[in-house]
Amino acid sequence: MAFDGLFMMAMTQELRRLTGGRISKIQQPNTQELLFTVRAGRTNHRLLISIHPSYSRIHLTDEPVDTPSQPPTFCMFLRKHLEGGIITGIRQTGSDRIITLTVRGRDEIGDDTVRELHVEVMGRHSNLILTDPERNLILDSLKHLPPSVNSYRTVLPGQPYVPAPPQDKLDPVEASDGEIEEILGGADTAGSIFRRIGGFSPLHAEELLFRTSGMAPADKLAAYRSYIEDFRKGGAQPTLCEAGGKVYFSANPLHHLGGETRDYPSLSALLDKVFHAKAERDRVKQQAGDLERWLTNEIQKLKNKMIKLQDEQDQAGKLDRHQLFGELVTANLYRIQKGDSSLEAANYYDEDGATVTIPLDSRLTPAENAQRYYSKYNKAKHALVKIAEQLIKTEEDIGYFESLLQQVIQGSAADIEEIRDELAEQGFMKARRLKKKKKDTRPVPDAFVSSSGVPISVGKNNKQNDYLTFKLAKRSEIWLHTKDIPGSHVVIHSDSPDDETIREAASLAAYFSKARESASVPVDYTEVRHVKKPNGSKPGFVIYFEQKTTFADPDEDLVKKLRK
């Protein structure tokens, strides 16, 4: 990957469409991300800023992002200073991975104010800092850095704003022809370039080296200037490349990798593809890490219980032996004396008349020893019935928790809360105390539209599944689910969908299931009227009949395309 200074140069150009736009809304999905809604050019743009150590970035996004009902303190602070303000400038600091947004607004008493939002995209050193440029004062930051943590600069409210330390490298745009020719003339490795010219990561240095290989000095300089100019203009072609099992991206084509490439219409669309799923999974993990661990532990406990029950079943399965011993002891009472520890008796059930050795309790009378074996027989017979019931219930519980675990892994933050509620209602967990009660507790399944314009709904957890199948869907509509695989309920809101809609809905069912990473996933479909919920069954569990089966491949791009 390469969110380096050159990529930031191209991104700065793409974001300049926000200049003159009004910040209408600020949201904070989690401790490391901000989402700004900017009204510019009669269109609402959503600007995502992340200081995540692995997924730090800034770009426009079309992907859905769940935000908490109670905004964090920093979000409220930014709303106070920036909401309603006009973005008057967007600039990059030199060739560094720093973008500054200048925002003009008004304070509480109506006076004009100017604020600068510095977005530092630097991996684990990333930060978001709001300053008053007139006083060069830090108002607040997403990450505070006291002197004990950073000796170069202090990032705390009320402290002077000191930019991140500059790199001792040439500016890729302002460097003279002679300087560039001298570097390219002696460059035999990527390190020769990115160690001396600012903005370059090893990836883009390798690409430049590949493009200029074998050229004359004058041609190398021209190729360099053309390469940099493409970044300055916003990128020649946003590209994603998969090579050697790794994913790389750039604002320009990556010829040196020689892998499978895909082009995107914008840098923001490219970054959505690269980061959204990973970042969304990370968001959910932050909020649901404890729930995922709890479910994993419960599944392991239940699997251990299954092993124990199967051992008990094997032991109880010896009831025929207990019955035989009881009958043989009864038939040979006249041969047994109190105090005997065993009995050698012919097994009259054996065709060859083989003898068996029957252990006896020397403290019991012969009749009591016989009764002891009959008691063991009756006890084992009843135990087998109970064990069989426990095995069925334990197997059902494992399936239930595994389906919940799959929903947690694939769900959003809102889905996680509904899963917690479900577990609390089922008595498995204590209900969480919420500061603010939800106004509308009705589940909201994900909405999609097929290529033919037919609405499709997908339940992302058991509450949504039950609501979708038994309340939202009409009896004549088409219901889909992966065959014998935990997954979402999917409903096509039509009683006669075309083949393409069924194919797309089946792909959605395969994608939102445990078989997401598989291919040619079997998906059953039938009318909603043929789907039933047994009395007393757990949430999300159904039986169905008169189904047909099709095979579908999970397709993330199709999911994005069909999402409403």
XYZ file of C-alpha atoms in Angstrom:
564
model
C 0.000 0.000 0.000
C 1.141 3.587 -0.469
C -0.673 6.489 1.155
C 2.482 8.537 0.808
C 3.114 12.209 0.100
C 2.518 11.779 -3.645
C -0.804 10.089 -3.044
C -1.706 12.889 -0.619
C -0.812 15.387 -3.376
C -3.357 13.732 -5.680
C -5.945 13.450 -2.882
C -5.571 17.162 -2.079
C -6.519 17.927 -5.665
C -9.557 15.618 -5.491
C -10.746 17.167 -2.222
C -10.567 20.718 -3.577
C -14.094 20.227 -4.904
C -15.144 20.853 -1.286
C -13.763 24.408 -1.387
C -16.653 26.809 -0.873
C -18.751 24.065 0.682
C -20.576 24.369 4.003
C -19.984 21.853 6.802
C -23.533 20.782 7.689
C -22.878 17.825 9.961
C -20.000 16.308 11.971
C -20.136 12.767 13.340
C -17.633 10.585 15.175
C -18.162 6.845 14.551
C -15.440 5.901 17.040
C -12.360 7.218 18.822
C -10.266 7.258 15.644
C -12.622 8.499 12.930
C -14.544 11.654 11.987
C -17.207 11.980 9.309
C -17.996 15.416 7.876
C -21.004 16.122 5.658
C -20.148 19.017 3.346
C -22.677 20.703 1.062
C -20.779 21.823 -2.050
C -21.899 22.220 -5.662
C -25.517 21.429 -4.688
C -24.385 17.999 -3.517
C -23.773 16.495 -0.114
C -20.253 15.040 0.186
C -19.173 12.807 3.077
C -15.564 13.361 4.105
C -14.007 10.576 6.169
C -10.923 11.242 8.298
C -9.229 8.360 10.114
C -6.165 8.336 12.381
C -6.248 4.558 12.779
C -2.636 3.302 13.041
C -3.166 0.834 10.161
C -5.955 2.503 8.156
C -5.168 6.219 8.539
C -6.516 8.183 5.569
C -8.670 11.067 4.348
C -11.100 10.773 1.447
C -14.721 11.102 0.366
C -16.873 8.059 0.999
C -20.140 6.609 -0.211
C -20.030 3.690 2.195
C -22.449 3.534 5.156
C -20.843 4.226 8.531
C -22.727 3.701 11.804
C -22.430 6.512 14.319
C -23.320 6.457 18.033
C -26.508 8.163 19.209
C -24.497 9.994 21.879
C -21.654 11.960 20.215
C -18.241 11.928 21.960
C -16.835 15.087 23.562
C -14.382 15.807 20.730
C -17.180 15.552 18.179
C -19.252 18.072 20.155
C -16.218 20.370 20.311
C -15.761 20.261 16.521
C -19.470 20.918 16.001
C -19.188 24.028 18.119
C -16.271 25.404 16.076
C -16.879 24.058 12.558
C -20.530 23.211 11.887
C -22.062 25.790 9.571
C -18.608 26.996 8.538
C -17.404 27.403 4.959
C -14.294 25.579 3.730
C -12.215 28.348 2.164
C -9.011 26.422 1.479
C -7.518 22.923 1.244
C -3.752 22.596 1.035
C -0.994 20.047 1.491
C 2.015 20.832 3.669
C 4.963 20.525 1.265
C 5.142 16.918 0.126
C 4.180 15.527 3.540
C 1.086 13.477 4.346
C -0.614 16.482 5.929
C -3.753 18.234 4.637
C -5.024 21.456 6.178
C -8.641 22.570 5.822
C -9.289 26.274 6.448
C -12.826 26.943 7.705
C -14.455 30.354 8.070
C -17.414 30.631 10.435
C -18.929 32.565 13.295
C -18.635 32.195 17.059
C -21.413 32.314 19.687
C -21.722 36.105 19.527
C -21.673 36.267 15.724
C -18.068 37.380 15.166
C -16.132 35.982 12.198
C -13.713 33.179 13.028
C -11.116 31.228 11.102
C -10.165 27.716 12.113
C -7.676 25.279 10.606
C -8.091 21.536 10.760
C -4.745 19.746 10.285
C -5.115 16.127 9.158
C -1.854 14.240 9.675
C -1.987 10.849 7.922
C 1.154 9.222 9.321
C 0.295 5.681 10.365
C 0.591 5.244 14.117
C 1.621 8.918 14.439
C -1.574 10.152 12.735
C -3.537 12.948 14.376
C -6.282 15.501 13.815
C -5.606 18.946 15.252
C -7.916 21.974 15.339
C -6.129 25.323 15.629
C -6.781 29.054 15.744
C -4.365 30.275 13.034
C -4.535 33.941 14.136
C -3.043 33.028 17.516
C -1.284 29.852 16.262
C -2.951 28.049 19.154
C -4.132 24.447 19.462
C -7.809 24.366 20.415
C -7.958 20.571 20.715
C -6.796 17.365 19.022
C -8.062 13.852 18.620
C -4.840 12.528 20.139
C -3.059 14.435 22.935
C 0.762 14.343 23.072
C 2.315 15.702 26.298
C 6.049 16.572 26.461
C 6.764 13.223 28.100
C 5.537 11.465 24.952
C 6.878 13.779 22.243
C 9.948 15.912 22.919
C 9.750 17.708 19.546
C 6.284 19.224 20.030
C 3.471 19.259 22.551
C -0.026 18.626 21.209
C -2.390 19.802 23.938
C -5.178 22.407 24.089
C -3.771 25.888 24.688
C -0.296 25.051 23.364
C 1.253 26.725 20.279
C 0.790 24.692 17.113
C 4.064 23.239 15.881
C 3.839 21.320 12.563
C 5.184 17.801 12.359
C 8.961 17.757 11.826
C 9.840 18.262 8.136
C 11.820 15.643 6.248
C 15.299 16.523 5.088
C 14.501 15.740 1.461
C 14.069 17.553 -1.842
C 10.623 18.825 -2.749
C 9.416 16.596 -5.630
C 7.940 19.584 -7.482
C 10.349 22.403 -6.635
C 13.602 20.437 -6.973
C 15.792 21.709 -9.836
C 16.395 19.756 -13.029
C 20.026 19.306 -12.090
C 19.177 17.831 -8.688
C 16.687 15.383 -10.185
C 19.027 14.376 -13.010
C 21.820 13.750 -10.518
C 19.594 11.487 -8.372
C 18.058 9.570 -11.287
C 21.447 9.201 -12.971
C 22.850 7.301 -10.004
C 19.657 5.592 -8.894
C 19.978 1.822 -9.076
C 17.545 1.018 -6.244
C 14.267 2.486 -4.992
C 16.041 3.560 -1.802
C 18.224 5.926 -3.848
C 15.034 7.835 -4.731
C 12.744 7.792 -1.687
C 15.587 8.593 0.720
C 16.376 11.834 -1.156
C 13.102 13.039 -2.714
C 10.147 13.880 -0.480
C 6.707 12.314 -0.942
C 8.017 9.030 -2.318
C 7.312 5.668 -0.709
C 9.269 2.579 -1.817
C 6.301 1.609 -4.028
C 6.299 4.816 -6.073
C 10.099 4.890 -6.152
C 10.092 1.381 -7.643
C 7.525 2.490 -10.226
C 9.592 5.552 -11.218
C 12.726 3.406 -11.463
C 10.876 0.946 -13.707
C 9.541 3.701 -15.961
C 12.934 5.386 -16.408
C 15.013 2.236 -16.776
C 17.268 2.382 -19.832
C 16.380 5.987 -20.708
C 18.799 8.780 -21.555
C 19.261 11.409 -18.756
C 17.098 14.004 -20.546
C 14.348 11.432 -21.115
C 14.514 10.343 -17.468
C 13.957 13.945 -16.353
C 10.979 14.321 -18.697
C 9.488 11.034 -17.454
C 9.973 12.173 -13.847
C 8.282 15.543 -14.432
C 5.375 13.832 -16.218
C 5.019 11.317 -13.365
C 4.905 14.040 -10.700
C 2.538 16.173 -12.805
C 0.049 13.282 -12.900
C -0.050 13.331 -9.084
C -0.411 17.122 -9.022
C -3.446 16.874 -11.305
C -5.153 14.306 -9.094
C -3.771 11.101 -10.579
C -3.777 9.695 -14.107
C -5.737 6.576 -13.145
C -6.580 5.375 -9.609
C -5.412 1.769 -9.620
C -5.620 -1.265 -7.354
C -3.070 -4.003 -7.998
C -2.873 -7.487 -6.490
C 0.555 -9.075 -6.805
C 2.359 -11.695 -4.762
C -0.620 -12.111 -2.447
C -0.545 -8.410 -1.466
C -2.709 -5.419 -2.379
C -1.194 -2.156 -3.627
C -2.876 1.095 -4.653
C -1.842 4.323 -6.314
C -3.203 7.395 -8.064
C -1.316 6.236 -11.177
C -0.925 2.843 -12.902
C 1.610 0.469 -11.304
C 3.413 -1.136 -14.221
C 6.361 -2.603 -12.324
C 4.299 -5.025 -10.233
C 2.883 -6.942 -13.177
C -0.091 -8.185 -11.116
C -3.834 -8.137 -11.651
C -5.057 -4.522 -11.760
C -8.406 -2.781 -11.466
C -9.116 0.872 -12.223
C -11.440 3.125 -10.202
C -13.219 6.363 -11.118
C -11.702 8.313 -8.214
C -9.140 8.072 -5.423
C -11.955 8.033 -2.885
C -13.687 5.068 -4.566
C -10.305 3.314 -4.589
C -9.753 3.866 -0.864
C -13.317 2.754 -0.097
C -12.490 -0.520 -1.816
C -9.147 -0.926 -0.041
C -10.090 0.137 3.470
C -13.850 0.105 4.097
C -14.340 -3.601 4.832
C -11.185 -3.760 6.982
C -12.012 -0.555 8.837
C -15.636 -1.607 9.347
C -14.469 -4.922 10.750
C -12.104 -3.046 13.054
C -14.927 -0.707 14.186
C -17.117 -3.669 15.013
C -14.233 -5.445 16.759
C -13.744 -2.416 19.009
C -17.403 -2.549 20.038
C -17.905 -6.305 19.906
C -14.545 -7.791 20.869
C -15.914 -8.914 24.239
C -19.021 -10.395 22.601
C -16.967 -12.292 20.025
C -14.731 -13.717 22.773
C -17.783 -14.677 24.866
C -19.416 -16.480 21.946
C -16.162 -18.271 21.061
C -15.774 -19.427 24.673
C -19.403 -20.587 24.870
C -19.026 -22.573 21.647
C -15.899 -24.264 23.011
C -17.669 -25.061 26.307
C -20.572 -26.608 24.403
C -18.217 -28.674 22.229
C -16.504 -29.950 25.376
C -19.936 -30.770 26.790
C -20.748 -32.726 23.606
C -17.621 -34.848 24.083
C -18.525 -35.517 27.713
C -22.127 -36.403 26.812
C -20.951 -38.767 24.086
C -18.657 -40.498 26.627
C -21.604 -40.820 29.034
C -23.714 -42.166 26.176
C -21.071 -44.815 25.486
C -21.057 -45.794 29.164
C -24.847 -45.855 29.362
C -24.909 -47.870 26.157
C -23.678 -50.858 28.184
C -27.169 -51.299 29.673
C -27.623 -54.643 27.852
C -24.597 -55.922 29.763
C -26.135 -54.805 33.075
C -29.391 -56.606 32.194
C -27.521 -59.784 31.239
C -25.508 -59.795 34.454
C -28.677 -59.259 36.497
C -30.432 -62.211 34.817
C -27.414 -64.509 35.166
C -26.961 -63.669 38.842
C -30.688 -64.340 39.418
C -30.441 -67.675 37.601
C -27.425 -68.676 39.726
C -28.496 -67.450 43.177
C -28.132 -70.984 44.591
C -24.417 -70.962 43.619
C -23.545 -67.667 45.266
C -22.568 -67.163 48.867
C -22.496 -63.799 50.607
C -18.923 -62.607 50.489
C -18.240 -63.882 46.956
C -16.507 -61.289 44.785
C -17.330 -62.828 41.394
C -19.430 -65.430 39.600
C -18.434 -67.693 36.739
C -21.646 -68.479 34.848
C -22.618 -69.844 31.448
C -24.145 -67.218 29.141
C -27.275 -68.988 27.913
C -27.738 -66.223 25.276
C -24.474 -67.267 23.635
C -24.814 -69.951 20.956
C -21.547 -71.552 22.032
C -22.453 -71.438 25.713
C -19.440 -69.321 26.636
C -18.936 -68.433 30.287
C -18.679 -64.907 31.648
C -17.111 -63.560 34.808
C -19.541 -61.290 36.701
C -18.104 -58.949 39.367
C -20.028 -59.095 42.671
C -20.104 -56.859 45.729
C -18.982 -59.091 48.568
C -20.887 -56.955 51.084
C -24.249 -57.723 49.420
C -26.408 -60.836 49.395
C -26.850 -62.731 46.108
C -30.335 -61.219 45.612
C -29.009 -57.729 46.366
C -26.256 -58.198 43.756
C -28.882 -59.143 41.173
C -30.975 -56.119 42.128
C -27.857 -53.936 41.856
C -27.440 -54.881 38.206
C -31.145 -54.359 37.472
C -30.895 -50.882 39.063
C -27.880 -50.068 36.905
C -29.840 -51.249 33.862
C -32.847 -49.031 34.668
C -30.647 -46.064 35.518
C -28.701 -46.385 32.266
C -31.931 -46.749 30.270
C -33.284 -43.471 31.674
C -29.862 -41.822 31.304
C -29.781 -42.684 27.594
C -33.042 -40.806 27.057
C -31.804 -37.762 28.966
C -28.396 -37.822 27.273
C -30.029 -38.027 23.846
C -32.136 -34.966 24.736
C -29.049 -33.123 26.019
C -27.077 -33.980 22.877
C -29.816 -32.569 20.652
C -30.084 -29.404 22.756
C -26.301 -28.934 22.922
C -25.986 -29.385 19.160
C -28.748 -26.803 18.651
C -26.997 -24.387 21.030
C -23.703 -24.805 19.162
C -25.467 -24.043 15.875
C -27.197 -21.051 17.453
C -24.009 -19.554 18.897
C -22.057 -20.243 15.704
C -24.713 -18.366 13.721
C -24.464 -15.474 16.195
C -20.672 -15.487 15.896
C -20.978 -15.306 12.105
C -23.415 -12.376 12.501
C -20.990 -10.580 14.832
C -18.077 -11.077 12.420
C -20.070 -9.738 9.456
C -22.340 -7.260 11.248
C -22.289 -3.524 11.806
C -22.227 -1.717 15.147
C -26.041 -1.418 15.123
C -26.359 -5.156 14.423
C -24.131 -5.906 17.421
C -26.442 -4.082 19.819
C -29.410 -6.095 18.562
C -27.436 -9.318 19.078
C -26.666 -8.247 22.654
C -30.369 -7.517 23.195
C -31.273 -10.941 21.825
C -28.834 -12.729 24.144
C -30.204 -10.772 27.087
C -33.783 -11.690 26.148
C -32.755 -15.362 25.866
C -31.212 -15.190 29.344
C -27.642 -15.831 28.216
C -26.289 -12.376 29.125
C -27.242 -9.481 31.359
C -28.894 -6.555 29.592
C -26.705 -3.482 29.231
C -27.816 -0.266 30.837
C -28.189 2.384 28.159
C -27.981 6.101 28.893
C -30.732 6.872 26.451
C -33.562 4.557 25.511
C -34.076 3.951 21.836
C -37.185 5.597 20.434
C -37.753 2.952 17.758
C -36.678 -0.598 18.541
C -38.020 -2.035 15.270
C -35.269 -3.925 13.407
C -34.131 -2.446 10.092
C -32.878 -5.039 7.566
C -30.406 -3.932 4.883
C -32.066 -2.711 1.677
C -30.931 -3.526 -1.864
C -32.362 -3.105 -5.357
C -31.756 -5.673 -8.099
C -30.592 -4.729 -11.593
C -34.225 -5.094 -12.642
C -35.384 -2.607 -10.010
C -36.854 -5.182 -7.602
C -36.394 -4.418 -3.856
C -34.459 -7.014 -1.842
C -34.086 -7.085 1.955
C -31.368 -8.850 3.964
C -31.501 -9.562 7.695
C -28.122 -9.079 9.382
C -29.008 -10.700 12.722
C -31.731 -12.919 14.178
C -33.987 -10.050 15.225
C -33.855 -8.660 11.694
C -34.295 -12.151 10.217
C -37.486 -12.858 12.197
C -38.887 -9.395 11.552
C -38.130 -9.596 7.825
C -39.549 -13.089 7.280
C -42.632 -13.001 9.474
C -43.671 -9.334 9.576
C -42.169 -7.329 6.725
C -42.382 -9.862 3.884
C -45.634 -10.781 2.135
C -46.568 -14.457 1.969
C -46.251 -14.574 -1.824
C -42.748 -13.047 -1.927
C -39.578 -15.097 -2.419
C -37.437 -16.106 0.565
C -33.803 -17.276 0.267
C -31.232 -18.834 2.602
C -27.958 -20.719 2.199
C -28.545 -24.473 2.288
C -27.446 -25.989 5.632
C -25.097 -23.028 6.232
C -25.597 -20.272 8.867
C -26.553 -17.040 7.150
C -29.017 -14.218 6.645
C -32.651 -14.398 5.627
C -33.090 -12.725 2.231
C -36.438 -11.675 0.761
C -37.184 -10.591 -2.798
C -40.177 -8.273 -2.549
C -41.897 -9.729 -5.593
C -44.027 -12.814 -6.190
C -42.609 -13.356 -9.697
C -39.003 -12.089 -9.851
C -36.977 -12.537 -13.020
C -34.054 -14.979 -13.158
C -31.452 -12.201 -12.840
C -33.068 -10.912 -9.614
C -33.077 -14.441 -8.157
C -29.415 -14.833 -9.118
C -28.479 -11.513 -7.477
C -30.508 -12.274 -4.342
C -28.827 -15.687 -4.103
C -25.443 -13.963 -4.344
C -26.481 -11.684 -1.470
C -27.539 -14.720 0.588
C -24.167 -16.364 -0.107
C -22.256 -13.181 0.769
C -24.099 -12.658 4.061
C -23.407 -16.185 5.279
C -20.653 -18.277 6.803
C -19.686 -19.266 3.242
C -18.656 -15.719 2.253
C -15.140 -16.860 1.302
C -16.377 -19.860 -0.698
C -17.557 -20.265 -4.291
C -20.627 -21.900 -5.822
C -22.600 -21.739 -2.551
C -25.941 -23.664 -2.521
C -28.878 -21.332 -1.818
C -32.470 -22.508 -1.251
C -35.412 -20.344 -2.243
C -39.150 -20.689 -1.765
C -42.232 -18.564 -1.122
C -42.471 -16.918 2.285
C -45.692 -18.871 2.945
C -43.612 -22.071 3.040
C -41.322 -20.783 5.814
C -42.401 -21.699 9.362
C -41.056 -21.044 12.848
C -41.454 -24.002 15.237
C -42.959 -23.204 18.632
C -40.303 -22.469 21.227
C -37.476 -22.282 18.702
C -34.660 -19.778 19.089
C -34.628 -16.430 17.227
C -33.760 -16.778 13.555
C -34.493 -20.517 13.406
C -37.007 -21.627 10.763
C -38.017 -24.674 8.750
C -39.101 -24.469 5.127
C -40.335 -26.699 2.335
C -41.150 -26.797 -1.397
C -37.806 -25.099 -2.023
C -35.607 -25.002 -5.094
C -31.816 -24.782 -4.957
C -29.492 -22.595 -6.976
C -25.751 -21.996 -6.703
C -24.236 -18.520 -6.285
C -20.851 -16.892 -5.771
C -20.491 -14.246 -3.005
C -19.623 -10.978 -4.775
C -18.607 -7.915 -2.750
C -18.751 -5.631 -5.801
C -22.295 -6.781 -6.548
C -23.296 -6.093 -2.927
C -22.039 -2.499 -3.243
C -23.728 -2.074 -6.607
C -27.127 -3.289 -5.367
C -27.076 -1.527 -1.989
C -29.911 1.004 -1.832
